[in-house]
Amino acid sequence: MLGRICQALLSICKKQDKRKKKRAKGKEGKGDQESEELKKNQSNSIFGYTEPGAGKKKFECQDTYSIIDLPEDHLRYYAVYDGHGNVGRQASLLARDYVEEQIRKNSKKLRKMKDKEMVKKFLTNTYVNCQKRYKKNQQDYWQSGTCCIAILQLENRIYTANIGDSRAVLCTSRQLTHAKKGGAEICAFELSTDHKPNRQIEKERIIKAGGKIDRDEKSQGPYRIWADDEGPGLAVARTLGDLHGHKIGIASEPEIEVWDVDVNDVFVVIGSDGVWDVISSAEAVGFISKNPEDPSQMARILANEARERWDLFNEINRTKKKLSLEGMDEVRKKASLQKFEDNIMRDDITVVIGYLQSIQ
């Protein structure tokens, strides 16, 4: 059995190598980097890319991202929105468009804000007010919404606003206590904390509001938030939208961290959980830092690496499933494999990389 698994893995790896070569030649995996909706958000130091997911239950890409670069106001803003639910794409676009509008409208005001608490208040109010937009269509957004990870840079100070389980990671050469090694001379420092339901501060709020936290009916998978047996079953404790979940303690307020940039800080990479489910923070920082490619292509290259890992993971599980069914009659085997194929998927993958530099 072990020998056959090894042979299968070798075959899978060869297939993956062929796919990588095709992608390097531009024959597949173009994503939406050049989509019309994002052309207005050009920047020479911030680059984004989305690799759509796949699977029989994946009908559309629900990720989107935002890039605003306003040198005249010493301001940069970039964000990733990871939608979920039946209208997850619509939910992520609503948040993206609303927050972009507020940032652009208030850019002059933000430039004058020297008190970090004022900036944090502005960001909090922006996302809380965004949540009110979803209430205008309760039927659509009852169990659909979006996570968000955003970076606002004002001169040499960055604010990380996090709602959900997308993530922001700083590449720095500073020797920080909680940083993870991304290479010989660099560290990966997480600027956000994933909002999982079993995190103590989230758990207390949800239980107080009448929600309960548990795994699925088979006691498998991640912890989820439930009002009853029907749902909503969300695996994140903060979102925009998700009106059902917000009645039982899910929050829309962002968790905001502040970081003063110095010459040792190189870039920030933000991504949806489609990245972080298969690539660690340290791996991402090391991968970007060591890759000799044009920096403007690194978001695409990292997203493609995540895609390859998802595909490899799925191929391994497919092989293990087939081996586990040996000896079963053909009818049952076919039904079992069909059920497996119906549920296998690759998540949407979005990466935005902001290269840090003085904008004073």
mmCIF file of N, CA and C in Angstrom, residues 149-202:
data_model
loop_
_atom_site.group_PDB
_atom_site.id
_atom_site.type_symbol
_atom_site.label_atom_id
_atom_site.label_comp_id
_atom_site.label_asym_id
_atom_site.label_seq_id
_atom_site.Cartn_x
_atom_site.Cartn_y
_atom_site.Cartn_z
ATOM 1 N N ILE A 149 -9.487 42.188 4.977
ATOM 2 C CA ILE A 149 -8.212 42.580 5.577
ATOM 3 C C ILE A 149 -7.733 43.800 4.793
ATOM 4 N N ALA A 150 -7.383 44.869 5.497
ATOM 5 C CA ALA A 150 -7.033 46.117 4.819
ATOM 6 C C ALA A 150 -5.820 46.770 5.462
ATOM 7 N N ILE A 151 -5.038 47.436 4.631
ATOM 8 C CA ILE A 151 -3.903 48.235 5.077
ATOM 9 C C ILE A 151 -4.137 49.677 4.651
ATOM 10 N N LEU A 152 -4.107 50.583 5.603
ATOM 11 C CA LEU A 152 -4.128 52.021 5.322
ATOM 12 C C LEU A 152 -2.773 52.578 5.720
ATOM 13 N N GLN A 153 -2.036 53.127 4.764
ATOM 14 C CA GLN A 153 -0.739 53.727 5.065
ATOM 15 C C GLN A 153 -0.848 55.234 4.930
ATOM 16 N N LEU A 154 -0.551 55.945 6.015
ATOM 17 C CA LEU A 154 -0.497 57.402 6.040
ATOM 18 C C LEU A 154 0.935 57.790 6.368
ATOM 19 N N GLU A 155 1.622 58.362 5.397
ATOM 20 C CA GLU A 155 3.049 58.633 5.511
ATOM 21 C C GLU A 155 3.753 57.325 5.893
ATOM 22 N N ASN A 156 4.426 57.273 7.022
ATOM 23 C CA ASN A 156 5.153 56.049 7.382
ATOM 24 C C ASN A 156 4.499 55.288 8.533
ATOM 25 N N ARG A 157 3.203 55.419 8.637
ATOM 26 C CA ARG A 157 2.455 54.650 9.637
ATOM 27 C C ARG A 157 1.399 53.822 8.912
ATOM 28 N N ILE A 158 1.333 52.538 9.254
ATOM 29 C CA ILE A 158 0.314 51.690 8.638
ATOM 30 C C ILE A 158 -0.675 51.197 9.687
ATOM 31 N N TYR A 159 -1.935 51.159 9.258
ATOM 32 C CA TYR A 159 -3.034 50.669 10.082
ATOM 33 C C TYR A 159 -3.569 49.400 9.414
ATOM 34 N N THR A 160 -3.638 48.329 10.176
ATOM 35 C CA THR A 160 -4.209 47.079 9.676
ATOM 36 C C THR A 160 -5.606 46.928 10.246
ATOM 37 N N ALA A 161 -6.605 46.846 9.383
ATOM 38 C CA ALA A 161 -7.991 46.639 9.813
ATOM 39 C C ALA A 161 -8.417 45.240 9.382
ATOM 40 N N ASN A 162 -8.797 44.424 10.348
ATOM 41 C CA ASN A 162 -9.110 43.022 10.061
ATOM 42 C C ASN A 162 -10.514 42.667 10.513
ATOM 43 N N ILE A 163 -11.254 42.011 9.610
ATOM 44 C CA ILE A 163 -12.578 41.472 9.918
ATOM 45 C C ILE A 163 -12.628 40.070 9.324
ATOM 46 N N GLY A 164 -12.407 39.038 10.151
ATOM 47 C CA GLY A 164 -12.489 37.672 9.645
ATOM 48 C C GLY A 164 -11.175 36.920 9.691
ATOM 49 N N ASP A 165 -10.944 36.074 8.682
ATOM 50 C CA ASP A 165 -9.767 35.208 8.714
ATOM 51 C C ASP A 165 -8.851 35.373 7.511
ATOM 52 N N SER A 166 -8.964 36.511 6.811
ATOM 53 C CA SER A 166 -7.901 36.869 5.888
ATOM 54 C C SER A 166 -6.749 37.389 6.747
ATOM 55 N N ARG A 167 -5.592 37.666 6.150
ATOM 56 C CA ARG A 167 -4.423 37.952 7.000
ATOM 57 C C ARG A 167 -3.475 38.949 6.352
ATOM 58 N N ALA A 168 -2.772 39.717 7.219
ATOM 59 C CA ALA A 168 -1.722 40.640 6.781
ATOM 60 C C ALA A 168 -0.416 40.242 7.448
ATOM 61 N N VAL A 169 0.657 40.168 6.658
ATOM 62 C CA VAL A 169 1.968 39.758 7.168
ATOM 63 C C VAL A 169 3.027 40.746 6.690
ATOM 64 N N LEU A 170 3.847 41.202 7.614
ATOM 65 C CA LEU A 170 4.937 42.138 7.321
ATOM 66 C C LEU A 170 6.243 41.387 7.113
ATOM 67 N N CYS A 171 6.979 41.756 6.077
ATOM 68 C CA CYS A 171 8.348 41.269 5.889
ATOM 69 C C CYS A 171 9.292 42.325 6.443
ATOM 70 N N THR A 172 10.104 41.952 7.422
ATOM 71 C CA THR A 172 11.004 42.899 8.071
ATOM 72 C C THR A 172 12.312 42.224 8.453
ATOM 73 N N SER A 173 13.350 43.023 8.558
ATOM 74 C CA SER A 173 14.628 42.496 9.054
ATOM 75 C C SER A 173 14.808 42.810 10.533
ATOM 76 N N ARG A 174 13.790 43.423 11.142
ATOM 77 C CA ARG A 174 13.833 43.654 12.594
ATOM 78 C C ARG A 174 13.781 42.305 13.312
ATOM 79 N N GLN A 175 14.461 42.224 14.423
ATOM 80 C CA GLN A 175 14.425 41.004 15.236
ATOM 81 C C GLN A 175 13.317 41.155 16.281
ATOM 82 N N LEU A 176 12.137 40.632 15.963
ATOM 83 C CA LEU A 176 10.956 40.807 16.802
ATOM 84 C C LEU A 176 10.635 39.522 17.549
ATOM 85 N N THR A 177 10.149 39.683 18.775
ATOM 86 C CA THR A 177 9.900 38.534 19.655
ATOM 87 C C THR A 177 8.945 37.520 19.042
ATOM 88 N N HIS A 178 7.833 37.990 18.469
ATOM 89 C CA HIS A 178 6.803 37.070 17.981
ATOM 90 C C HIS A 178 6.879 36.837 16.471
ATOM 91 N N ALA A 179 7.961 37.272 15.848
ATOM 92 C CA ALA A 179 8.093 37.076 14.406
ATOM 93 C C ALA A 179 8.528 35.650 14.091
ATOM 94 N N LYS A 180 8.223 35.219 12.862
ATOM 95 C CA LYS A 180 8.603 33.883 12.397
ATOM 96 C C LYS A 180 9.640 34.035 11.292
ATOM 97 N N LYS A 181 10.664 33.216 11.333
ATOM 98 C CA LYS A 181 11.748 33.308 10.370
ATOM 99 C C LYS A 181 11.245 33.050 8.943
ATOM 100 N N GLY A 182 11.503 34.023 8.060
ATOM 101 C CA GLY A 182 11.165 33.847 6.655
ATOM 102 C C GLY A 182 12.397 33.616 5.816
ATOM 103 N N GLY A 183 13.563 33.617 6.461
ATOM 104 C CA GLY A 183 14.835 33.428 5.780
ATOM 105 C C GLY A 183 15.962 33.760 6.729
ATOM 106 N N ALA A 184 17.176 33.812 6.213
ATOM 107 C CA ALA A 184 18.347 34.039 7.066
ATOM 108 C C ALA A 184 18.329 35.415 7.717
ATOM 109 N N GLU A 185 17.835 36.418 6.989
ATOM 110 C CA GLU A 185 17.919 37.786 7.491
ATOM 111 C C GLU A 185 16.569 38.466 7.623
ATOM 112 N N ILE A 186 15.503 37.775 7.312
ATOM 113 C CA ILE A 186 14.187 38.403 7.362
ATOM 114 C C ILE A 186 13.225 37.611 8.240
ATOM 115 N N CYS A 187 12.194 38.329 8.709
ATOM 116 C CA CYS A 187 11.168 37.713 9.549
ATOM 117 C C CYS A 187 9.792 38.018 8.981
ATOM 118 N N ALA A 188 8.852 37.152 9.293
ATOM 119 C CA ALA A 188 7.447 37.373 8.968
ATOM 120 C C ALA A 188 6.727 37.732 10.260
ATOM 121 N N PHE A 189 6.163 38.927 10.302
ATOM 122 C CA PHE A 189 5.456 39.386 11.498
ATOM 123 C C PHE A 189 3.990 39.589 11.142
ATOM 124 N N GLU A 190 3.117 38.843 11.805
ATOM 125 C CA GLU A 190 1.689 38.921 11.497
ATOM 126 C C GLU A 190 1.088 40.192 12.087
ATOM 127 N N LEU A 191 0.505 41.003 11.211
ATOM 128 C CA LEU A 191 -0.104 42.268 11.617
ATOM 129 C C LEU A 191 -1.577 42.106 11.970
ATOM 130 N N SER A 192 -2.101 40.903 11.850
ATOM 131 C CA SER A 192 -3.507 40.642 12.169
ATOM 132 C C SER A 192 -3.633 39.288 12.848
ATOM 133 N N THR A 193 -4.753 39.103 13.528
ATOM 134 C CA THR A 193 -5.069 37.829 14.181
ATOM 135 C C THR A 193 -6.362 37.282 13.583
ATOM 136 N N ASP A 194 -6.344 36.043 13.150
ATOM 137 C CA ASP A 194 -7.540 35.432 12.557
ATOM 138 C C ASP A 194 -8.677 35.409 13.579
ATOM 139 N N HIS A 195 -9.853 35.792 13.138
ATOM 140 C CA HIS A 195 -11.009 35.842 14.037
ATOM 141 C C HIS A 195 -11.760 34.509 14.035
ATOM 142 N N LYS A 196 -11.179 33.531 14.690
ATOM 143 C CA LYS A 196 -11.803 32.218 14.819
ATOM 144 C C LYS A 196 -12.782 32.231 15.997
ATOM 145 N N PRO A 197 -13.883 31.464 15.902
ATOM 146 C CA PRO A 197 -14.900 31.494 16.960
ATOM 147 C C PRO A 197 -14.406 31.051 18.327
ATOM 148 N N ASN A 198 -13.390 30.180 18.372
ATOM 149 C CA ASN A 198 -12.916 29.687 19.667
ATOM 150 C C ASN A 198 -11.853 30.585 20.296
ATOM 151 N N ARG A 199 -11.505 31.686 19.647
ATOM 152 C CA ARG A 199 -10.644 32.692 20.278
ATOM 153 C C ARG A 199 -11.422 33.298 21.441
ATOM 154 N N GLN A 200 -10.805 33.452 22.583
ATOM 155 C CA GLN A 200 -11.519 33.756 23.814
ATOM 156 C C GLN A 200 -12.397 35.003 23.720
ATOM 157 N N ILE A 201 -11.853 36.102 23.215
ATOM 158 C CA ILE A 201 -12.615 37.353 23.160
ATOM 159 C C ILE A 201 -13.832 37.227 22.240
ATOM 160 N N GLU A 202 -13.702 36.463 21.176
ATOM 161 C CA GLU A 202 -14.822 36.250 20.252
ATOM 162 C C GLU A 202 -15.841 35.302 20.875
#
